[in-house]
mmCIF file of C-alpha atoms in Angstrom:
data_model
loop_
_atom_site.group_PDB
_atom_site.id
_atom_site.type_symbol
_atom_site.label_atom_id
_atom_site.label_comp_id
_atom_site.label_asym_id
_atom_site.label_seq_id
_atom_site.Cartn_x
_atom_site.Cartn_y
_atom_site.Cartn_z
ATOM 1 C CA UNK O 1437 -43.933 80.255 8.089
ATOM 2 C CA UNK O 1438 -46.748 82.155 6.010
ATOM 3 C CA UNK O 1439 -47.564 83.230 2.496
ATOM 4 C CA UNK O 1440 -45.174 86.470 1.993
ATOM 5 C CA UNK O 1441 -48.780 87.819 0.444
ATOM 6 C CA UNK O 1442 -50.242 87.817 3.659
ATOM 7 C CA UNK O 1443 -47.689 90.762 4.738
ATOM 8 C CA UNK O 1444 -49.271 93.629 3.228
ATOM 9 C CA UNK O 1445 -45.954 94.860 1.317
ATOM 10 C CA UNK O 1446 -45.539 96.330 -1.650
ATOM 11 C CA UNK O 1447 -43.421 95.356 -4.459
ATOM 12 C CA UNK O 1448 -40.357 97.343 -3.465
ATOM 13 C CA UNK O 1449 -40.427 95.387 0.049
ATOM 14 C CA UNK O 1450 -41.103 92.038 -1.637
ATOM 15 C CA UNK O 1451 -38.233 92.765 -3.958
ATOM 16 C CA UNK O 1452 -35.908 93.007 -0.949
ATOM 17 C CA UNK O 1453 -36.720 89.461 0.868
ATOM 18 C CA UNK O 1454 -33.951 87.364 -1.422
ATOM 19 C CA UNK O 1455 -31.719 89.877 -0.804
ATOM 20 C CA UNK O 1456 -32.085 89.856 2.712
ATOM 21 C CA UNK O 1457 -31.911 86.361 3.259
ATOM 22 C CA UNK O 1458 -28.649 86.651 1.340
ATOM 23 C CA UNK O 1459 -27.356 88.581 3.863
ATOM 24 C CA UNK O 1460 -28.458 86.569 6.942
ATOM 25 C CA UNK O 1461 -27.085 83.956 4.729
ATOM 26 C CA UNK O 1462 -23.403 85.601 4.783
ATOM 27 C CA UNK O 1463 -23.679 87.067 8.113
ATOM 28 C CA UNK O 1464 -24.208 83.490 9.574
ATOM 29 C CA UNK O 1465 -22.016 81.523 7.358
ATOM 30 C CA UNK O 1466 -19.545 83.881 6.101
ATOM 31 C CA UNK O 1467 -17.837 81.022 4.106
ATOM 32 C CA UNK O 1468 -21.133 81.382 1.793
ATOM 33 C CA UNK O 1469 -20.090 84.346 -0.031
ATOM 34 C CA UNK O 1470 -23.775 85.108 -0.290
ATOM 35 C CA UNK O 1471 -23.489 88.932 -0.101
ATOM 36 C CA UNK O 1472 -22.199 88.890 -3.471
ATOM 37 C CA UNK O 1473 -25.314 87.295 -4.567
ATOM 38 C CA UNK O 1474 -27.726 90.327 -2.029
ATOM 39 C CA UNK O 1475 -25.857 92.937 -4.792
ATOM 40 C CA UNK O 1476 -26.178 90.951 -7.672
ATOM 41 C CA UNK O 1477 -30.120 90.453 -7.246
ATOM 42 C CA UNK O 1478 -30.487 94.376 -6.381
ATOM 43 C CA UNK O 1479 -28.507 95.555 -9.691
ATOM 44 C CA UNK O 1480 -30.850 93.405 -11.276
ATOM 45 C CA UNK O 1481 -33.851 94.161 -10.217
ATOM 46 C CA UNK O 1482 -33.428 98.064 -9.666
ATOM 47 C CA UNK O 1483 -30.640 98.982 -11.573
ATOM 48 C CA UNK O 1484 -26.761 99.712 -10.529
ATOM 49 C CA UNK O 1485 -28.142 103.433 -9.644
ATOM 50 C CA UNK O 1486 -30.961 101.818 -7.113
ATOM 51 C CA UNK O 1487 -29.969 98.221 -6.403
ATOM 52 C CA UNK O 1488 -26.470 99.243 -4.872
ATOM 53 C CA UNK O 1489 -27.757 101.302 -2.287
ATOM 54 C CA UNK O 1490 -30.897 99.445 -1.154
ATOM 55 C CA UNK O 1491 -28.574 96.224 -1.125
ATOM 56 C CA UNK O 1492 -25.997 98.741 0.954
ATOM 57 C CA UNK O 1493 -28.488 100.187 3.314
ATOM 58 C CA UNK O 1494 -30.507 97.015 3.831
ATOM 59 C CA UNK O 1495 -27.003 95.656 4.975
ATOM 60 C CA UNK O 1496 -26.357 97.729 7.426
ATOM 61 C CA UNK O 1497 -30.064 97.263 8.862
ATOM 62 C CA UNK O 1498 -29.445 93.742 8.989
ATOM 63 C CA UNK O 1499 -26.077 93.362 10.795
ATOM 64 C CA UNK O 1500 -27.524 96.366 13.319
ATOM 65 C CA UNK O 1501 -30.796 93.586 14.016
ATOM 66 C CA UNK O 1502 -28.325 90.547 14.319
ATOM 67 C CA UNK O 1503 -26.323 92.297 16.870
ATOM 68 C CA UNK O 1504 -29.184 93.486 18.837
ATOM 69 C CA UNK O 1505 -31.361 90.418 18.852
ATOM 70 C CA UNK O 1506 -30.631 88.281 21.553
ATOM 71 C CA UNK O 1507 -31.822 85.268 19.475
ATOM 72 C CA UNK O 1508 -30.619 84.539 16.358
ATOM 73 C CA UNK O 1509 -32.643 85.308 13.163
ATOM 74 C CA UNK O 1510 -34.872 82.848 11.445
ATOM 75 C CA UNK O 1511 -34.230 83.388 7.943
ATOM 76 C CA UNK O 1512 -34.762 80.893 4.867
ATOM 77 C CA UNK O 1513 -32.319 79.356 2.894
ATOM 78 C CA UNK O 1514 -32.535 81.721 -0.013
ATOM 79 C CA UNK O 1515 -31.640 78.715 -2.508
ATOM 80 C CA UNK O 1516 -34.875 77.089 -1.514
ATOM 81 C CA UNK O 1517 -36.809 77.586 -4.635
ATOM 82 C CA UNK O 1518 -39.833 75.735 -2.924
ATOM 83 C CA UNK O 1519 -40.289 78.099 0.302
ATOM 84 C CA UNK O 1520 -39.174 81.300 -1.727
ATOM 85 C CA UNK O 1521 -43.243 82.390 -1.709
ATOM 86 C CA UNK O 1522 -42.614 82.145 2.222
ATOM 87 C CA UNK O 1523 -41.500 84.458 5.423
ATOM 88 C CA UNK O 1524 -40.525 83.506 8.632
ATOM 89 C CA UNK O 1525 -41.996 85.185 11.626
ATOM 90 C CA UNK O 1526 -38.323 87.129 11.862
ATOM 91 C CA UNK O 1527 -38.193 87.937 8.348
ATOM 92 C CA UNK O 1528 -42.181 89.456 8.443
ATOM 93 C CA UNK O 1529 -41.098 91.633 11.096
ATOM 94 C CA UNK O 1530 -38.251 92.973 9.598
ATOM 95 C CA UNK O 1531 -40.190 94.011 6.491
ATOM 96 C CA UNK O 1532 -43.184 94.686 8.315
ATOM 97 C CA UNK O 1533 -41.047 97.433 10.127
ATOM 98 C CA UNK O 1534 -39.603 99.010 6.891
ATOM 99 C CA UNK O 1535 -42.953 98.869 5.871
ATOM 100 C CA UNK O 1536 -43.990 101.146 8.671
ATOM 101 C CA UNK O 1537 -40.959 103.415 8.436
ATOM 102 C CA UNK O 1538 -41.396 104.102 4.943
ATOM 103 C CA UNK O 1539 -45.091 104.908 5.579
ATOM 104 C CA UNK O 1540 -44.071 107.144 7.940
ATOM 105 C CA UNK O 1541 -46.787 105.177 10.244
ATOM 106 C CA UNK O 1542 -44.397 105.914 13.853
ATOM 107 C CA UNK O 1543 -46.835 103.589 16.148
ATOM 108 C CA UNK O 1544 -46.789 100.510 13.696
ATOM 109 C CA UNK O 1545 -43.155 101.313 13.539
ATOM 110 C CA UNK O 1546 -42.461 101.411 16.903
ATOM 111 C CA UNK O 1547 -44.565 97.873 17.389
ATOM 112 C CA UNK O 1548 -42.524 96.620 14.157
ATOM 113 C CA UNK O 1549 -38.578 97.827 16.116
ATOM 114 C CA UNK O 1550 -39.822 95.589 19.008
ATOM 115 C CA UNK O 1551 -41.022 92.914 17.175
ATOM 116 C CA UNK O 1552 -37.450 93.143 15.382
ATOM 117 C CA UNK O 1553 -35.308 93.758 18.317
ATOM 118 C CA UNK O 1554 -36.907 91.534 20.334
ATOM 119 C CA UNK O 1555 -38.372 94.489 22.794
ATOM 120 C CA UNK O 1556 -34.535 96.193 23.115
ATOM 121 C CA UNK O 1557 -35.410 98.930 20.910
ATOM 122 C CA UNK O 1558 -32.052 99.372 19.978
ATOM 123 C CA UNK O 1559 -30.929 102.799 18.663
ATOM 124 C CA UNK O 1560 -28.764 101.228 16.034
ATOM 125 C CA UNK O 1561 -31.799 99.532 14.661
ATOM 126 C CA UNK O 1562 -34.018 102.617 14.591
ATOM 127 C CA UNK O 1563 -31.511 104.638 13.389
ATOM 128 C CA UNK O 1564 -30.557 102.274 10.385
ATOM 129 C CA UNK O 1565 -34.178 101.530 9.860
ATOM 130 C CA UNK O 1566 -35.397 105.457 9.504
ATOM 131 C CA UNK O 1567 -32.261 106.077 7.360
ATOM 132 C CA UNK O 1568 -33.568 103.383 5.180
ATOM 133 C CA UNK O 1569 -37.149 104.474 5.134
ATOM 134 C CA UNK O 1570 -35.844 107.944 4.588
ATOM 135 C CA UNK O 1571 -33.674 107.351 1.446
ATOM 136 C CA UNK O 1572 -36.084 105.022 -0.119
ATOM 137 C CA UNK O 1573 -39.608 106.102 0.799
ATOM 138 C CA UNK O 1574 -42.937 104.242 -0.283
ATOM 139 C CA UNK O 1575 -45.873 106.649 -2.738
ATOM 140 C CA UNK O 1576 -45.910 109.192 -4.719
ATOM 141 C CA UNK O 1577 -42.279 110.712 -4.189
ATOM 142 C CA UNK O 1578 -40.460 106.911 -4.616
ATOM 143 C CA UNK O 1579 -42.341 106.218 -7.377
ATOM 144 C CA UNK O 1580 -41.516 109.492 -8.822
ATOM 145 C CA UNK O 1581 -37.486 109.242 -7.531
ATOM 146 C CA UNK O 1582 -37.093 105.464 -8.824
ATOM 147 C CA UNK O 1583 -37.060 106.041 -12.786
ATOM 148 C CA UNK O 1584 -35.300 109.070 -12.836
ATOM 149 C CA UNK O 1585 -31.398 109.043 -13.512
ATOM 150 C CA UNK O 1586 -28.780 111.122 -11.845
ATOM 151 C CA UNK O 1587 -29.054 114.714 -13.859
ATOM 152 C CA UNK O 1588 -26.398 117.603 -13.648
ATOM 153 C CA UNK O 1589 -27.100 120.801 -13.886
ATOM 154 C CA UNK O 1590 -25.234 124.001 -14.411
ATOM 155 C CA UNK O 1591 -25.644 126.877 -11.575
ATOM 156 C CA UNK O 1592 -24.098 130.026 -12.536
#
């Protein structure tokens, strides 16, 4: 384990670690419930508009990684109040590759998919990973997209 500070991530990307070990959580021990508590900590922190669909599309990163990883996942126990400051190696490399992808930074990336994959580069990864990268993008044009609300217009 290391300092989550030591990952270089911004506060988006640090906002998603509970929610992520939330899901390993449920995806492990499905008797948990613990995805209900993944969409409960997004809504909170970003807002039903935001939070749903990070929680959504960080979901379907994470079952993609658990199915391609030959190993399982190290996650924390996200109910451990005294590692929450904390990553595993696993958990670092998943948000070191969003990181990347959101960057648009393609070698780091493609270092980050085999660190995550566990050198399988799966497709299903990549593919979940870009879309996520994609819809919620790090600078100027997320910070820009994240406090706007939904607007309709009239086109005539």
């Amino acid at each position: 384990m290391m300092p989550v500070t030591f990952c270089d991530l911004d506060e988006f990307e640090t906002g998603l670690l509970p929610v992520l070990r939330h899901f390993m959580l449920s995806l492990t021990r499905p008797e948990s419930q613990s995805w209900q508590f993944a969409y409960k900590i997004a809504a909170e922190r970003w807002g039903e508009t935001l939070g749903l669909p990070v929680a959504q599309s960080l979901f379907k990163l994470v079952q993609f990684t658990l199915k391609a990883r030959r190993a399982g996942f190290d996650a924390i126990d996200p109910l451990a109040l005294d590692e929450r400051d904390f990553v595993t190696r696993d958990e670092q490399a998943l948000l070191q590759m969003l990181h990347h992808m959101r960057r648009d930074d393609t070698p780091r990336a493609r270092e980050a998919v085999a660190n995550v994959t566990g050198c399988t580069m799966d497709p299903d990864v990549i593919r979940a990973g870009l879309s996520f990268a994609d819809r919620f993008p790090a600078g100027p044009v997320a910070r820009s997209q994240r406090g706007q609300r939904p607007e309709l217009r009239v086109v005539s």
